[in-house]
PDB file of C-alpha atoms in Angstrom:
ATOM      1  CA  LEU R   1      15.935  -3.336   7.849  1.00 65.00           C
ATOM      2  CA  GLN R   2      19.272  -5.028   7.275  1.00 62.00           C
ATOM      3  CA  THR R   3      19.290  -4.268   3.535  1.00 60.00           C
ATOM      4  CA  THR R   4      18.811  -0.530   4.175  1.00 58.00           C
ATOM      5  CA  SER R   5      22.166  -0.340   6.010  1.00 56.00           C
ATOM      6  CA  ARG R   6      20.443   1.426   8.903  1.00 61.00           C
ATOM      7  CA  ALA R   7      21.111  -1.468  11.279  1.00 65.00           C
ATOM      8  CA  PRO R   8      24.663  -2.042  12.572  1.00 66.00           C
ATOM      9  CA  ALA R   9      26.263  -5.448  11.932  1.00 68.00           C
ATOM     10  CA  ASN R  10      23.488  -8.028  11.490  1.00 68.00           C
ATOM     11  CA  PHE R  11      21.088  -6.515  14.007  1.00 72.00           C
ATOM     12  CA  GLY R  12      18.565  -5.741  11.275  1.00 73.00           C
ATOM     13  CA  ALA R  13      18.283  -9.378  10.201  1.00 79.00           C
ATOM     14  CA  VAL R  14      16.167 -12.183  11.664  1.00 84.00           C
ATOM     15  CA  ASN R  15      16.590 -15.883  12.326  1.00 84.00           C
ATOM     16  CA  ILE R  16      13.738 -18.118  11.167  1.00 89.00           C
ATOM     17  CA  THR R  17      13.572 -21.594  12.715  1.00 89.00           C
ATOM     18  CA  ARG R  18      11.127 -24.488  12.557  1.00 91.00           C
ATOM     19  CA  ASN R  19      10.430 -26.908  15.375  1.00 90.00           C
ATOM     20  CA  PRO R  20      10.151 -30.373  13.742  1.00 91.00           C
ATOM     21  CA  LEU R  21       8.100 -31.713  16.660  1.00 91.00           C
ATOM     22  CA  THR R  22       5.403 -29.038  16.732  1.00 89.00           C
ATOM     23  CA  ASN R  23       5.799 -27.693  13.189  1.00 89.00           C
ATOM     24  CA  SER R  24       5.844 -24.187  14.668  1.00 89.00           C
ATOM     25  CA  ILE R  25       7.955 -21.480  13.036  1.00 91.00           C
ATOM     26  CA  THR R  26       9.715 -18.878  15.176  1.00 89.00           C
ATOM     27  CA  ILE R  27      11.185 -15.561  14.033  1.00 88.00           C
ATOM     28  CA  GLN R  28      13.642 -13.727  16.267  1.00 84.00           C
ATOM     29  CA  SER R  29      16.649 -11.442  16.313  1.00 78.00           C
ATOM     30  CA  PRO R  30      19.979 -13.181  15.566  1.00 76.00           C
ATOM     31  CA  VAL R  31      21.381 -11.850  18.847  1.00 71.00           C
ATOM     32  CA  THR R  32      21.678 -14.533  21.518  1.00 67.00           C
ATOM     33  CA  PHE R  33      18.964 -14.407  24.161  1.00 63.00           C
ATOM     34  CA  SER R  34      17.091 -11.684  22.290  1.00 67.00           C
ATOM     35  CA  PRO R  35      13.883 -10.751  24.124  1.00 68.00           C
ATOM     36  CA  SER R  36      12.134 -10.135  20.807  1.00 72.00           C
ATOM     37  CA  ASN R  37      10.699 -13.164  19.080  1.00 80.00           C
ATOM     38  CA  ALA R  38       7.472 -14.123  17.375  1.00 87.00           C
ATOM     39  CA  THR R  39       5.690 -17.290  16.294  1.00 89.00           C
ATOM     40  CA  VAL R  40       4.072 -17.543  12.880  1.00 90.00           C
ATOM     41  CA  LEU R  41       0.312 -17.992  13.226  1.00 90.00           C
ATOM     42  CA  SER R  42      -0.863 -18.313   9.652  1.00 90.00           C
ATOM     43  CA  LEU R  43      -0.274 -17.427   6.003  1.00 90.00           C
ATOM     44  CA  ILE R  44      -2.281 -14.380   4.924  1.00 91.00           C
ATOM     45  CA  LYS R  45      -1.233 -13.920   1.303  1.00 90.00           C
ATOM     46  CA  THR R  46       1.465 -15.037  -1.077  1.00 90.00           C
ATOM     47  CA  LEU R  47       2.433 -13.758  -4.519  1.00 86.00           C
ATOM     48  CA  PRO R  48       4.979 -16.223  -5.946  1.00 84.00           C
ATOM     49  CA  TYR R  49       8.567 -14.964  -6.112  1.00 79.00           C
ATOM     50  CA  SER R  50       7.580 -11.526  -4.867  1.00 79.00           C
ATOM     51  CA  ILE R  51       5.661 -11.165  -1.587  1.00 87.00           C
ATOM     52  CA  THR R  52       4.610 -13.356   1.325  1.00 90.00           C
ATOM     53  CA  ILE R  53       2.558 -11.980   4.226  1.00 92.00           C
ATOM     54  CA  LEU R  54       2.523 -13.938   7.488  1.00 91.00           C
ATOM     55  CA  ALA R  55       0.593 -13.292  10.687  1.00 92.00           C
ATOM     56  CA  VAL R  56       2.747 -13.426  13.854  1.00 90.00           C
ATOM     57  CA  ASP R  57       1.793 -13.323  17.515  1.00 87.00           C
ATOM     58  CA  SER R  58       4.031 -10.454  18.664  1.00 84.00           C
ATOM     59  CA  LEU R  59       5.964  -7.400  17.490  1.00 84.00           C
ATOM     60  CA  LEU R  60       9.510  -7.941  16.225  1.00 82.00           C
ATOM     61  CA  VAL R  61      11.859  -5.293  17.594  1.00 77.00           C
ATOM     62  CA  PRO R  62      15.479  -5.048  16.370  1.00 74.00           C
ATOM     63  CA  TYR R  63      18.167  -5.585  18.976  1.00 67.00           C
ATOM     64  CA  ASP R  64      19.071  -2.464  20.996  1.00 64.00           C
ATOM     65  CA  PHE R  65      16.209  -0.547  19.399  1.00 65.00           C
ATOM     66  CA  ASN R  66      14.350   1.735  21.795  1.00 63.00           C
ATOM     67  CA  LEU R  67      10.786   2.283  20.616  1.00 61.00           C
ATOM     68  CA  MET R  68      10.182   5.131  23.060  1.00 58.00           C
ATOM     69  CA  THR R  69      13.262   6.994  21.854  1.00 58.00           C
ATOM     70  CA  SER R  70      12.146   6.511  18.259  1.00 51.00           C
ATOM     71  CA  GLU R  71       8.716   7.940  18.988  1.00 50.00           C
ATOM     72  CA  THR R  72      10.078  11.049  20.698  1.00 48.00           C
ATOM     73  CA  ARG R  73      12.840  11.796  18.177  1.00 49.00           C
ATOM     74  CA  PRO R  74      12.778  15.531  17.357  1.00 50.00           C
ATOM     75  CA  PRO R  75      12.203  16.391  13.698  1.00 55.00           C
ATOM     76  CA  LEU R  76      15.269  17.296  11.678  1.00 60.00           C
ATOM     77  CA  GLY R  77      13.738  20.517  10.341  1.00 71.00           C
ATOM     78  CA  LEU R  78      16.083  20.656   7.341  1.00 81.00           C
ATOM     79  CA  ASN R  79      15.750  23.609   4.958  1.00 87.00           C
ATOM     80  CA  ILE R  80      16.175  21.734   1.667  1.00 89.00           C
ATOM     81  CA  THR R  81      16.540  24.849  -0.495  1.00 89.00           C
ATOM     82  CA  LYS R  82      19.325  26.214   1.730  1.00 89.00           C
ATOM     83  CA  ALA R  83      21.090  22.845   1.713  1.00 90.00           C
ATOM     84  CA  LEU R  84      21.084  22.886  -2.104  1.00 91.00           C
ATOM     85  CA  ILE R  85      22.363  26.452  -2.309  1.00 90.00           C
ATOM     86  CA  ASP R  86      25.132  25.576   0.162  1.00 89.00           C
ATOM     87  CA  GLY R  87      26.041  22.735  -2.206  1.00 86.00           C
ATOM     88  CA  HIS R  88      27.166  25.405  -4.744  1.00 86.00           C
ATOM     89  CA  ASN R  89      26.086  23.384  -7.779  1.00 90.00           C
ATOM     90  CA  PHE R  90      22.318  23.134  -7.451  1.00 94.00           C
ATOM     91  CA  ASN R  91      21.050  26.687  -7.955  1.00 93.00           C
ATOM     92  CA  VAL R  92      18.669  25.801 -10.804  1.00 93.00           C
ATOM     93  CA  ALA R  93      17.070  22.977  -8.807  1.00 93.00           C
ATOM     94  CA  ALA R  94      16.797  25.203  -5.716  1.00 92.00           C
ATOM     95  CA  ALA R  95      15.049  27.910  -7.782  1.00 92.00           C
ATOM     96  CA  MET R  96      12.622  25.423  -9.343  1.00 91.00           C
ATOM     97  CA  LEU R  97      11.757  23.831  -5.995  1.00 90.00           C
ATOM     98  CA  SER R  98      11.208  27.202  -4.379  1.00 88.00           C
ATOM     99  CA  ALA R  99       9.096  28.568  -7.259  1.00 88.00           C
ATOM    100  CA  SER R 100       6.915  25.457  -7.486  1.00 87.00           C
ATOM    101  CA  GLY R 101       6.184  25.214  -3.773  1.00 84.00           C
ATOM    102  CA  VAL R 102       6.751  21.447  -3.673  1.00 87.00           C
ATOM    103  CA  VAL R 103       9.739  21.905  -1.372  1.00 83.00           C
ATOM    104  CA  ASP R 104       7.299  22.611   1.462  1.00 81.00           C
ATOM    105  CA  GLU R 105       5.687  19.232   0.823  1.00 82.00           C
ATOM    106  CA  PHE R 106       9.104  17.547   0.826  1.00 82.00           C
ATOM    107  CA  GLU R 107      10.026  19.098   4.156  1.00 78.00           C
ATOM    108  CA  ALA R 108       6.672  18.023   5.607  1.00 75.00           C
ATOM    109  CA  ASP R 109       7.530  14.437   4.616  1.00 68.00           C
ATOM    110  CA  GLU R 110      10.790  14.422   6.577  1.00 65.00           C
ATOM    111  CA  GLY R 111       9.068  12.628   9.428  1.00 61.00           C
ATOM    112  CA  GLY R 112       8.164   8.967   9.412  1.00 65.00           C
ATOM    113  CA  ALA R 113      10.059   6.975   6.795  1.00 71.00           C
ATOM    114  CA  GLY R 114      11.901  10.094   5.602  1.00 84.00           C
ATOM    115  CA  ILE R 115      12.748  11.110   2.039  1.00 89.00           C
ATOM    116  CA  THR R 116      15.557  10.718  -0.486  1.00 93.00           C
ATOM    117  CA  LEU R 117      16.088  13.428  -3.110  1.00 95.00           C
ATOM    118  CA  PHE R 118      17.978  13.065  -6.393  1.00 96.00           C
ATOM    119  CA  VAL R 119      18.914  16.605  -7.412  1.00 95.00           C
ATOM    120  CA  PRO R 120      20.330  17.368 -10.884  1.00 95.00           C
ATOM    121  CA  THR R 121      23.372  19.610 -10.997  1.00 95.00           C
ATOM    122  CA  ASP R 122      23.290  22.961 -12.785  1.00 94.00           C
ATOM    123  CA  GLY R 123      25.257  21.345 -15.601  1.00 94.00           C
ATOM    124  CA  ALA R 124      22.599  18.644 -15.942  1.00 94.00           C
ATOM    125  CA  PHE R 125      19.959  21.286 -16.660  1.00 92.00           C
ATOM    126  CA  GLY R 126      22.266  22.908 -19.203  1.00 90.00           C
ATOM    127  CA  ASP R 127      22.760  19.568 -20.961  1.00 91.00           C
ATOM    128  CA  LEU R 128      19.050  18.928 -21.547  1.00 90.00           C
ATOM    129  CA  PRO R 129      18.265  18.015 -25.176  1.00 87.00           C
ATOM    130  CA  GLY R 130      16.937  20.849 -27.281  1.00 83.00           C
ATOM    131  CA  ASN R 131      13.517  19.238 -27.671  1.00 84.00           C
ATOM    132  CA  VAL R 132      12.970  18.957 -23.903  1.00 84.00           C
ATOM    133  CA  ARG R 133      11.238  22.114 -22.739  1.00 82.00           C
ATOM    134  CA  LEU R 134      11.144  21.492 -19.019  1.00 82.00           C
ATOM    135  CA  GLN R 135      10.741  25.171 -18.199  1.00 79.00           C
ATOM    136  CA  SER R 136       7.633  25.542 -20.375  1.00 83.00           C
ATOM    137  CA  LEU R 137       5.650  22.714 -18.770  1.00 87.00           C
ATOM    138  CA  PRO R 138       2.396  23.673 -17.028  1.00 90.00           C
ATOM    139  CA  ALA R 139       2.803  24.149 -13.284  1.00 89.00           C
ATOM    140  CA  ASP R 140       1.081  20.863 -12.415  1.00 90.00           C
ATOM    141  CA  LYS R 141       3.287  18.781 -14.741  1.00 91.00           C
ATOM    142  CA  LYS R 142       6.423  20.585 -13.581  1.00 91.00           C
ATOM    143  CA  SER R 143       5.446  19.694 -10.008  1.00 92.00           C
ATOM    144  CA  VAL R 144       5.061  16.034 -11.031  1.00 94.00           C
ATOM    145  CA  VAL R 145       8.540  16.037 -12.620  1.00 94.00           C
ATOM    146  CA  LEU R 146      10.053  17.459  -9.425  1.00 94.00           C
ATOM    147  CA  LYS R 147       8.278  14.859  -7.293  1.00 93.00           C
ATOM    148  CA  PHE R 148       9.630  12.208  -9.666  1.00 95.00           C
ATOM    149  CA  HIS R 149      13.077  12.994  -8.216  1.00 95.00           C
ATOM    150  CA  VAL R 150      12.070  12.016  -4.652  1.00 94.00           C
ATOM    151  CA  LEU R 151      11.653   8.656  -2.900  1.00 92.00           C
ATOM    152  CA  HIS R 152       9.286   8.555   0.064  1.00 86.00           C
ATOM    153  CA  SER R 153      11.821   6.809   2.278  1.00 87.00           C
ATOM    154  CA  TYR R 154      15.270   7.553   3.664  1.00 88.00           C
ATOM    155  CA  TYR R 155      18.021   5.720   1.765  1.00 89.00           C
ATOM    156  CA  PRO R 156      21.654   6.424   2.623  1.00 89.00           C
ATOM    157  CA  LEU R 157      24.190   5.740  -0.112  1.00 89.00           C
ATOM    158  CA  GLY R 158      24.964   2.251   1.187  1.00 86.00           C
ATOM    159  CA  SER R 159      21.294   1.332   0.922  1.00 86.00           C
ATOM    160  CA  LEU R 160      21.095   2.522  -2.684  1.00 87.00           C
ATOM    161  CA  GLU R 161      24.167   0.468  -3.572  1.00 85.00           C
ATOM    162  CA  SER R 162      22.635  -2.713  -2.171  1.00 82.00           C
ATOM    163  CA  ILE R 163      18.978  -2.055  -2.893  1.00 80.00           C
ATOM    164  CA  VAL R 164      16.943  -5.260  -3.190  1.00 75.00           C
ATOM    165  CA  ASN R 165      14.051  -4.102  -5.379  1.00 79.00           C
ATOM    166  CA  PRO R 166      15.463  -1.853  -8.116  1.00 86.00           C
ATOM    167  CA  VAL R 167      12.046  -0.480  -9.183  1.00 90.00           C
ATOM    168  CA  GLN R 168      11.213   2.240  -6.681  1.00 91.00           C
ATOM    169  CA  PRO R 169       8.042   4.358  -6.511  1.00 91.00           C
ATOM    170  CA  THR R 170       8.428   8.125  -6.163  1.00 93.00           C
ATOM    171  CA  LEU R 171       6.306  10.889  -4.688  1.00 90.00           C
ATOM    172  CA  ALA R 172       4.864  11.287  -8.195  1.00 92.00           C
ATOM    173  CA  THR R 173       3.738   7.650  -8.030  1.00 90.00           C
ATOM    174  CA  GLU R 174       1.582   8.442  -5.015  1.00 85.00           C
ATOM    175  CA  ASP R 175      -0.229  11.152  -6.979  1.00 84.00           C
ATOM    176  CA  ASN R 176      -0.663   9.214 -10.226  1.00 87.00           C
ATOM    177  CA  GLY R 177      -1.146   5.561  -9.288  1.00 85.00           C
ATOM    178  CA  ALA R 178       0.907   2.440  -8.660  1.00 84.00           C
ATOM    179  CA  GLY R 179       3.265   1.404 -11.432  1.00 86.00           C
ATOM    180  CA  SER R 180       3.642   4.914 -12.828  1.00 91.00           C
ATOM    181  CA  PHE R 181       6.526   7.355 -12.386  1.00 93.00           C
ATOM    182  CA  THR R 182       8.927   4.734 -10.995  1.00 94.00           C
ATOM    183  CA  LEU R 183      12.734   4.793 -10.973  1.00 94.00           C
ATOM    184  CA  ASN R 184      14.956   1.797 -11.672  1.00 94.00           C
ATOM    185  CA  ILE R 185      17.913   2.010  -9.287  1.00 93.00           C
ATOM    186  CA  SER R 186      20.898  -0.294  -9.681  1.00 92.00           C
ATOM    187  CA  ARG R 187      24.660  -0.435  -9.285  1.00 89.00           C
ATOM    188  CA  VAL R 188      26.544   0.039 -12.568  1.00 87.00           C
ATOM    189  CA  ASN R 189      30.344   0.242 -12.894  1.00 86.00           C
ATOM    190  CA  GLY R 190      30.814   0.937  -9.199  1.00 85.00           C
ATOM    191  CA  SER R 191      28.264   3.759  -8.941  1.00 89.00           C
ATOM    192  CA  VAL R 192      24.534   4.069  -8.353  1.00 93.00           C
ATOM    193  CA  ALA R 193      22.633   4.344 -11.650  1.00 94.00           C
ATOM    194  CA  ILE R 194      19.089   5.697 -11.940  1.00 95.00           C
ATOM    195  CA  ASP R 195      17.119   4.758 -15.058  1.00 95.00           C
ATOM    196  CA  THR R 196      13.835   6.483 -15.940  1.00 95.00           C
ATOM    197  CA  GLY R 197      13.180   4.623 -19.180  1.00 92.00           C
ATOM    198  CA  ILE R 198      14.353   7.674 -21.132  1.00 91.00           C
ATOM    199  CA  VAL R 199      17.629   8.688 -19.486  1.00 93.00           C
ATOM    200  CA  GLN R 200      20.120   7.003 -17.189  1.00 94.00           C
ATOM    201  CA  ALA R 201      21.779   9.200 -14.586  1.00 95.00           C
ATOM    202  CA  SER R 202      24.351   8.420 -11.925  1.00 95.00           C
ATOM    203  CA  VAL R 203      24.779   9.640  -8.377  1.00 95.00           C
ATOM    204  CA  THR R 204      27.735  12.040  -8.407  1.00 94.00           C
ATOM    205  CA  GLN R 205      27.869  13.239  -4.797  1.00 93.00           C
ATOM    206  CA  THR R 206      26.207  13.232  -1.408  1.00 93.00           C
ATOM    207  CA  VAL R 207      24.835  16.691  -0.638  1.00 94.00           C
ATOM    208  CA  PHE R 208      23.251  15.819   2.713  1.00 92.00           C
ATOM    209  CA  ASP R 209      22.759  12.583   4.620  1.00 91.00           C
ATOM    210  CA  GLN R 210      21.216  12.566   8.044  1.00 87.00           C
ATOM    211  CA  ASN R 211      18.274  10.376   8.961  1.00 84.00           C
ATOM    212  CA  PRO R 212      15.532  10.981   7.863  1.00 86.00           C
ATOM    213  CA  VAL R 213      16.741  13.008   4.830  1.00 90.00           C
ATOM    214  CA  ALA R 214      19.250  12.075   2.121  1.00 92.00           C
ATOM    215  CA  ILE R 215      20.064  14.410  -0.787  1.00 94.00           C
ATOM    216  CA  PHE R 216      22.210  13.199  -3.680  1.00 96.00           C
ATOM    217  CA  GLY R 217      23.488  15.065  -6.702  1.00 95.00           C
ATOM    218  CA  VAL R 218      22.801  13.311 -10.016  1.00 96.00           C
ATOM    219  CA  SER R 219      24.387  13.765 -13.424  1.00 95.00           C
ATOM    220  CA  LYS R 220      21.165  14.212 -15.432  1.00 95.00           C
ATOM    221  CA  VAL R 221      17.653  15.541 -15.057  1.00 95.00           C
ATOM    222  CA  LEU R 222      15.382  12.557 -14.426  1.00 95.00           C
ATOM    223  CA  LEU R 223      12.800  12.718 -17.218  1.00 94.00           C
ATOM    224  CA  PRO R 224       9.713  10.531 -16.662  1.00 93.00           C
ATOM    225  CA  ARG R 225       8.520   8.670 -19.745  1.00 92.00           C
ATOM    226  CA  GLU R 226       4.930   9.491 -18.754  1.00 91.00           C
ATOM    227  CA  VAL R 227       5.643  13.156 -19.527  1.00 89.00           C
ATOM    228  CA  PHE R 228       8.520  13.123 -22.020  1.00 89.00           C
ATOM    229  CA  GLY R 229       7.913   9.818 -23.802  1.00 82.00           C
ATOM    230  CA  LYS R 230       6.894   9.646 -27.461  1.00 72.00           C
ATOM    231  CA  ASP R 231       3.225   9.319 -26.562  1.00 53.00           C
ATOM    232  CA  SER R 232       3.361  12.394 -24.338  1.00 51.00           C
ATOM    233  CA  ALA R 233       4.979  14.928 -26.677  1.00 44.00           C
ATOM    234  CA  GLY R 234       1.984  17.240 -26.378  1.00 39.00           C
ATOM    235  CA  ALA R 235       2.910  17.960 -22.772  1.00 37.00           C
ATOM    236  CA  MET R 236       5.802  20.109 -24.012  1.00 36.00           C
ATOM    237  CA  ALA R 237       3.981  22.020 -26.713  1.00 36.00           C
ATOM    238  CA  LYS R 238       3.527  25.406 -25.040  1.00 35.00           C
ATOM    239  CA  PRO R 239       6.565  27.706 -24.864  1.00 35.00           C
ATOM    240  CA  GLY R 240       7.161  29.628 -21.662  1.00 36.00           C
ATOM    241  CA  ASN R 241       9.597  31.798 -19.792  1.00 36.00           C
ATOM    242  CA  PRO R 242      12.664  30.100 -18.292  1.00 36.00           C
ATOM    243  CA  VAL R 243      12.867  29.711 -14.549  1.00 34.00           C
ATOM    244  CA  VAL R 244      15.105  32.168 -12.735  1.00 33.00           C
ATOM    245  CA  GLY R 245      18.599  30.738 -12.467  1.00 33.00           C
ATOM    246  CA  THR R 246      18.763  29.020 -15.830  1.00 36.00           C
ATOM    247  CA  ASN R 247      21.464  30.144 -18.214  1.00 36.00           C
ATOM    248  CA  PHE R 248      20.429  28.339 -21.343  1.00 34.00           C
ATOM    249  CA  GLN R 249      18.026  29.402 -24.082  1.00 37.00           C
ATOM    250  CA  PRO R 250      15.193  27.295 -25.484  1.00 36.00           C
ATOM    251  CA  PRO R 251      16.061  25.732 -28.823  1.00 37.00           C
ATOM    252  CA  GLU R 252      15.031  27.386 -32.067  1.00 40.00           C
ATOM    253  CA  THR R 253      11.738  26.042 -33.291  1.00 38.00           C
ATOM    254  CA  SER R 254      11.940  23.933 -36.403  1.00 38.00           C
ATOM    255  CA  PRO R 255       9.619  24.715 -39.329  1.00 40.00           C
ATOM    256  CA  SER R 256       6.146  23.311 -38.997  1.00 40.00           C
ATOM    257  CA  PRO R 257       5.162  20.427 -41.288  1.00 38.00           C
ATOM    258  CA  GLU R 258       2.994  22.649 -43.474  1.00 40.00           C
ATOM    259  CA  ASN R 259       5.887  25.123 -43.995  1.00 41.00           C
ATOM    260  CA  SER R 260       8.624  22.549 -44.500  1.00 36.00           C
ATOM    261  CA  PRO R 261       9.717  22.245 -48.166  1.00 36.00           C
ATOM    262  CA  TRP R 262      10.227  18.494 -47.694  1.00 32.00           C
ATOM    263  CA  LEU R 263       6.821  17.856 -46.178  1.00 34.00           C
ATOM    264  CA  SER R 264       4.533  19.762 -48.584  1.00 36.00           C
ATOM    265  CA  GLY R 265       3.284  16.767 -50.571  1.00 39.00           C
ATOM    266  CA  PRO R 266       0.944  14.040 -49.393  1.00 40.00           C
ATOM    267  CA  ALA R 267       3.871  11.626 -49.146  1.00 39.00           C
ATOM    268  CA  SER R 268       6.416  14.047 -47.648  1.00 40.00           C
ATOM    269  CA  SER R 269       8.072  14.787 -51.027  1.00 41.00           C
ATOM    270  CA  PRO R 270       9.497  18.027 -52.471  1.00 43.00           C
ATOM    271  CA  SER R 271       7.223  20.393 -54.340  1.00 44.00           C
ATOM    272  CA  GLY R 272       6.641  19.272 -57.983  1.00 46.00           C
ATOM    273  CA  PHE R 273       7.960  15.786 -57.331  1.00 40.00           C
ATOM    274  CA  HIS R 274       4.595  14.075 -57.757  1.00 45.00           C
ATOM    275  CA  GLU R 275       3.817  16.083 -60.916  1.00 48.00           C
ATOM    276  CA  ASP R 276       7.113  14.970 -62.487  1.00 48.00           C
ATOM    277  CA  MET R 277       6.443  11.364 -61.523  1.00 44.00           C
ATOM    278  CA  LYS R 278       2.951  11.558 -63.021  1.00 48.00           C
ATOM    279  CA  SER R 279       4.114  13.012 -66.381  1.00 53.00           C
ATOM    280  CA  ASN R 280       6.976  10.528 -66.610  1.00 55.00           C
ATOM    281  CA  GLY R 281       4.566   7.647 -66.005  1.00 56.00           C
ATOM    282  CA  GLU R 282       2.162   8.806 -68.710  1.00 61.00           C
ATOM    283  CA  ARG R 283       5.034   9.229 -71.210  1.00 62.00           C
ATOM    284  CA  PHE R 284       6.262   5.713 -70.422  1.00 60.00           C
ATOM    285  CA  ARG R 285       2.806   4.190 -70.993  1.00 65.00           C
ATOM    286  CA  LEU R 286       2.456   6.028 -74.376  1.00 68.00           C
ATOM    287  CA  GLN R 287       5.851   4.787 -75.533  1.00 68.00           C
ATOM    288  CA  SER R 288       4.957   1.240 -74.481  1.00 69.00           C
ATOM    289  CA  CYS R 289       1.749   1.350 -76.538  1.00 69.00           C
ATOM    290  CA  ILE R 290       3.609   2.560 -79.644  1.00 75.00           C
ATOM    291  CA  VAL R 291       6.201  -0.191 -79.337  1.00 67.00           C
ATOM    292  CA  ALA R 292       3.458  -2.813 -78.908  1.00 70.00           C
ATOM    293  CA  LEU R 293       1.595  -1.647 -82.036  1.00 70.00           C
ATOM    294  CA  CYS R 294       4.810  -1.728 -84.087  1.00 70.00           C
ATOM    295  CA  CYS R 295       5.515  -5.295 -82.968  1.00 67.00           C
ATOM    296  CA  ILE R 296       1.953  -6.403 -83.912  1.00 70.00           C
ATOM    297  CA  GLY R 297       2.273  -4.774 -87.387  1.00 66.00           C
ATOM    298  CA  LEU R 298       5.599  -6.486 -88.080  1.00 64.00           C
ATOM    299  CA  TYR R 299       4.104  -9.839 -87.011  1.00 64.00           C
ATOM    300  CA  LEU R 300       1.151  -9.474 -89.430  1.00 65.00           C
ATOM    301  CA  LEU R 301       3.436  -8.519 -92.327  1.00 66.00           C
ATOM    302  CA  VAL R 302       5.578 -11.588 -91.793  1.00 59.00           C
TER     303      VAL R 302
END
């Protein structure tokens, strides 16, 4: 809780102490005379240098944290599409979210741990490489790409800057399995950097930040390697109509391999190249034979 920056001062941390006489381990809030404390009962599971799970005998409650108030907190009810339009630089993203229907799922996830959205600016969509046909993806893959821009937890900017585990699952991870569609979030040159394995974007602005929803503008469209990587090029094969709100045209298609003048031969050579090589080789062998016969005749004469 402390590393998320949601707790004031050090109220989200814990003190862990060991009694040398009884060998018991106690975990409690760092606040003096905190009513919340727990004793470690046993070790459940440990994965070296990553995770340790301990059983404790009571619930740990942060200092000045009212569980009843937390349970009865009214939902935020944020209209994400309207918030993006009010941001004046996210019209393409707002149109895509609205057309795909995933925005309803995002708003349904506002409860609980909340959500964090990384939304590309209109300029980011315009700067997409010519071979990336985001608009022509099938509806299900386009939905996955949009979910790839969302973390299933509320992270204010301070939390992103001091994030402990840089590899973060996304909503797309939940649909496709652990370890897939993850984002690598780190602090680079004073700003929050988001690496997908294909592109690295940076957080450019805070569009909205109120627990349990954070929306950040990012400098590039976050392209998952599972869809746009070299082994997934077929996912972009079908052309389609651009989404309303886009102001850029799909790139001109390059000639297919069978129509390309430099890919007509079996070894990707210009037309006639292999025939020339073949005739030149035969001529060279004939000349070599003539020279060899002449040398043998001169040797016999001598």
